[in-house]
Coordinates of C-alpha atoms in Angstrom, one line a residue:
Chain N
N409 CA -1.9 -10.4 -24.3
A410 CA -2.3 -11.1 -20.6
G411 CA -2.7 -7.4 -19.8
V412 CA -1.8 -6.5 -16.2
T413 CA -1.2 -9.5 -13.9
Q414 CA -0.8 -9.4 -10.1
T415 CA 0.4 -12.0 -7.6
P416 CA -0.6 -13.2 -5.1
K417 CA -4.3 -13.0 -5.3
F418 CA -4.7 -13.2 -1.5
Q419 CA -2.2 -12.8 1.3
V420 CA -2.3 -12.8 5.1
L421 CA 0.5 -11.3 7.1
K422 CA 1.3 -10.8 10.7
T423 CA 2.1 -7.3 12.0
G424 CA 5.8 -6.5 11.3
Q425 CA 6.3 -8.9 8.4
S426 CA 7.4 -7.7 5.0
M427 CA 6.4 -8.8 1.6
T428 CA 6.4 -7.9 -2.1
L429 CA 3.3 -7.6 -4.3
Q430 CA 4.2 -8.4 -7.8
C431 CA 2.8 -6.6 -10.9
A432 CA 3.6 -7.2 -14.5
Q433 CA 2.2 -5.8 -17.8
D434 CA 2.8 -6.9 -21.4
M435 CA 1.5 -3.8 -23.2
N436 CA 4.8 -1.9 -23.2
H437 CA 3.3 0.9 -21.2
E438 CA 5.7 3.4 -19.7
Y439 CA 3.3 4.6 -16.9
M440 CA 2.5 2.2 -14.1
S441 CA 0.9 2.8 -10.7
W442 CA -0.3 1.2 -7.5
Y443 CA -3.6 2.0 -5.8
R444 CA -5.2 0.8 -2.6
Q445 CA -8.9 0.4 -2.2
D446 CA -10.6 0.6 1.1
P447 CA -14.4 0.4 1.8
G448 CA -16.0 3.8 1.1
M449 CA -12.7 5.4 0.2
G450 CA -12.4 4.8 -3.6
L451 CA -9.0 4.2 -5.0
R452 CA -6.0 6.1 -3.6
L453 CA -2.7 6.3 -5.4
I454 CA 0.3 4.9 -3.5
H455 CA 3.3 5.2 -5.9
Y456 CA 3.7 5.6 -9.6
S457 CA 6.4 5.3 -12.3
V458 CA 6.7 7.1 -15.6
G459 CA 9.4 4.7 -16.9
A460 CA 12.1 2.3 -16.0
G461 CA 14.3 3.7 -13.2
I462 CA 11.8 6.5 -12.4
T463 CA 9.4 6.3 -9.5
D464 CA 7.5 8.9 -7.4
Q465 CA 5.1 9.0 -4.4
G466 CA 1.4 9.3 -4.7
E467 CA -1.2 10.3 -2.2
V468 CA -0.6 7.6 0.4
P469 CA 3.1 6.4 0.1
N470 CA 4.0 5.8 3.8
G471 CA 5.0 2.2 4.6
Y472 CA 5.5 1.2 0.9
N473 CA 8.5 1.1 -1.4
V474 CA 8.6 0.6 -5.2
S475 CA 11.3 0.1 -7.8
R476 CA 11.1 -0.1 -11.6
S477 CA 14.0 -1.9 -13.2
T478 CA 12.2 -2.9 -16.3
T479 CA 9.2 -1.6 -18.3
E480 CA 7.2 -4.7 -17.6
D481 CA 7.5 -5.0 -13.8
F482 CA 6.5 -2.8 -10.9
P483 CA 6.7 -4.5 -7.5
L484 CA 5.3 -3.0 -4.4
R485 CA 7.1 -3.7 -1.1
L486 CA 5.5 -3.5 2.3
L487 CA 8.4 -2.9 4.7
S488 CA 6.8 -3.7 8.1
A489 CA 3.1 -4.6 7.7
A490 CA 0.6 -2.9 9.9
P491 CA -3.2 -3.6 10.3
S492 CA -3.9 -0.3 8.7
Q493 CA -2.4 -1.7 5.5
T494 CA -5.2 -4.3 5.3
S495 CA -6.7 -3.4 1.9
V496 CA -7.2 -4.5 -1.7
Y497 CA -4.2 -3.4 -3.9
F498 CA -4.5 -2.7 -7.6
C499 CA -1.7 -2.3 -10.1
A500 CA -2.4 -0.3 -13.3
S501 CA -0.6 0.6 -16.4
G502 CA -1.3 2.8 -19.4
T503 CA -0.5 6.0 -21.2
A504 CA 0.4 8.7 -18.7
G505 CA -2.6 10.8 -17.9
Y506 CA -5.1 8.7 -19.8
E507 CA -6.8 5.4 -19.7
Q508 CA -5.3 3.0 -17.1
Y509 CA -5.7 -0.7 -17.3
F510 CA -6.1 -2.4 -14.0
G511 CA -5.0 -5.8 -12.7
P512 CA -7.3 -8.2 -10.8
G513 CA -6.0 -7.0 -7.4
T514 CA -4.3 -8.5 -4.3
R515 CA -6.4 -8.8 -1.2
L516 CA -4.1 -8.3 1.8
T517 CA -5.0 -8.9 5.5
V518 CA -2.6 -7.9 8.2
T519 CA -3.4 -9.4 11.7
Chain R
G666 CA -5.1 19.6 -5.8
E667 CA -7.9 17.8 -7.4
S668 CA -10.9 16.3 -5.5
V669 CA -13.7 14.2 -7.0
G670 CA -17.0 14.1 -5.2
L671 CA -19.7 11.5 -5.1
H672 CA -23.4 12.3 -5.3
L673 CA -24.9 9.0 -4.4
P674 CA -23.2 6.0 -2.8
T675 CA -26.0 3.7 -4.0
L676 CA -28.4 3.9 -6.9
S677 CA -31.2 1.4 -7.4
V678 CA -33.0 1.2 -10.7
Q679 CA -35.5 -1.2 -12.4
E680 CA -34.2 -3.4 -15.1
G681 CA -34.8 -1.8 -18.5
D682 CA -34.8 1.8 -17.1
N683 CA -32.1 4.3 -17.8
S684 CA -29.5 4.9 -15.1
I685 CA -27.7 8.2 -14.4
I686 CA -24.7 8.3 -12.2
N687 CA -23.2 11.7 -11.3
C688 CA -19.8 13.0 -10.3
A689 CA -18.4 16.5 -9.5
Y690 CA -14.8 17.7 -9.7
S691 CA -13.0 20.6 -8.3
N692 CA -10.2 21.7 -10.7
S693 CA -11.5 23.8 -13.6
A694 CA -8.2 23.1 -15.4
S695 CA -8.9 19.3 -15.6
D696 CA -8.9 18.1 -19.2
Y697 CA -9.6 14.4 -19.1
F698 CA -12.3 12.4 -17.5
I699 CA -13.0 8.7 -17.3
W700 CA -15.6 6.2 -16.0
Y701 CA -14.7 2.8 -14.7
K702 CA -17.0 -0.2 -13.8
Q703 CA -15.9 -2.5 -11.0
E704 CA -17.7 -5.8 -10.5
S705 CA -17.4 -7.7 -7.2
G706 CA -13.9 -9.2 -6.7
K707 CA -12.4 -7.7 -9.9
G708 CA -10.3 -4.7 -10.9
P709 CA -11.9 -1.6 -12.4
Q710 CA -12.7 -1.8 -16.1
F711 CA -12.7 1.1 -18.5
I712 CA -16.2 2.1 -19.8
I713 CA -15.8 5.5 -21.5
D714 CA -13.7 8.7 -21.4
I715 CA -14.1 12.3 -22.5
R716 CA -11.8 15.2 -23.0
S717 CA -12.5 18.7 -22.0
N718 CA -13.0 19.9 -25.6
M719 CA -16.2 17.8 -25.8
D720 CA -19.6 18.0 -23.9
K721 CA -20.9 14.6 -24.8
R722 CA -19.5 11.2 -25.9
Q723 CA -21.5 8.1 -26.7
G724 CA -20.5 4.4 -26.5
Q725 CA -22.5 1.3 -26.6
R726 CA -25.5 1.9 -24.3
V727 CA -23.5 4.5 -22.4
T728 CA -23.2 8.3 -22.7
V729 CA -20.9 10.6 -20.8
L730 CA -21.9 14.2 -20.3
L731 CA -19.5 16.9 -19.2
N732 CA -20.6 20.3 -17.9
K733 CA -17.4 22.3 -17.4
T734 CA -19.4 25.4 -16.2
V735 CA -20.5 23.6 -13.0
K736 CA -17.7 21.0 -13.1
H737 CA -20.0 18.1 -13.3
L738 CA -19.8 14.7 -15.1
S739 CA -22.4 12.1 -15.6
L740 CA -22.7 8.6 -16.9
Q741 CA -25.9 7.5 -18.5
I742 CA -26.6 3.8 -19.1
A743 CA -29.5 3.0 -21.4
A744 CA -31.9 0.1 -20.8
T745 CA -30.1 -1.1 -17.7
Q746 CA -29.5 -4.9 -17.6
P747 CA -28.6 -7.2 -14.7
G748 CA -25.0 -7.3 -15.9
D749 CA -24.7 -3.6 -15.3
S750 CA -24.8 -4.2 -11.5
A751 CA -21.5 -3.0 -10.2
V752 CA -19.7 0.0 -8.6
Y753 CA -19.1 2.8 -11.0
F754 CA -16.2 5.3 -10.5
C755 CA -15.4 8.5 -12.1
A756 CA -11.8 9.6 -12.3
V757 CA -10.2 12.9 -13.3
K758 CA -6.8 13.6 -14.6
G759 CA -5.2 16.0 -12.1
Y760 CA -2.8 16.6 -9.3
S761 CA -3.8 13.8 -6.9
G762 CA -0.2 13.3 -5.6
G763 CA 0.4 11.5 -8.8
G764 CA 1.9 14.4 -10.7
A765 CA 0.0 16.1 -13.5
D766 CA -0.8 12.7 -15.1
G767 CA -2.3 11.0 -12.0
L768 CA -5.9 10.0 -11.9
T769 CA -8.0 11.1 -8.9
F770 CA -10.9 8.8 -8.2
G771 CA -14.3 9.4 -6.7
K772 CA -15.6 7.1 -4.0
G773 CA -17.9 5.2 -6.4
T774 CA -21.7 4.6 -6.8
H775 CA -23.0 1.1 -6.4
L776 CA -25.6 0.5 -9.1
I777 CA -28.3 -2.1 -8.0
I778 CA -30.6 -3.5 -10.6
Q779 CA -34.1 -4.4 -9.5
P780 CA -35.9 -7.2 -11.5

């Protein structure tokens, strides 16, 4: 099993550009989520999904969109990148409310 | 909502000593707690978890203690090794904006191992 995979590993965007961060898991987990990690802030939940076709907002959803068309994939879209979105982004999957398995992360810089 | 507090942002210990990392939470109804280890440039990795019907749980060289009376959680690492150097996060199942099943994370403790 590959577990949770994320692409790209690194990305640099200019302010106003859009992009999609990809996330896939092969563990057949219904629950998937996106976190951002900033220095000294821990991990903060952006969006989550409890199954295909169902998504909801987390703690810091502004500026991000998600969709869940399959169990395996949970892409995160930045609509119009801003410097405040410079962060490391982690996708996770697992059983809702219990252990979550994290991907290796995407390091995003917005200039 | 749930909040998870940090006691120490950095903890420095001698190799071979025991390490204790602490965490506090706010919601007395929380029923699941988890510790993650994050090495530089990697995603968080599961270490150990505990449910609220337990006070203590042991793994390989790690022990998690839960004190529900004072809403306090700790991670003990025995005979600390250089490979234990990482940032350690506690997380609590609670209403973090992720619904009842979302995990709320503390800010992390950076464990530094002195030779």
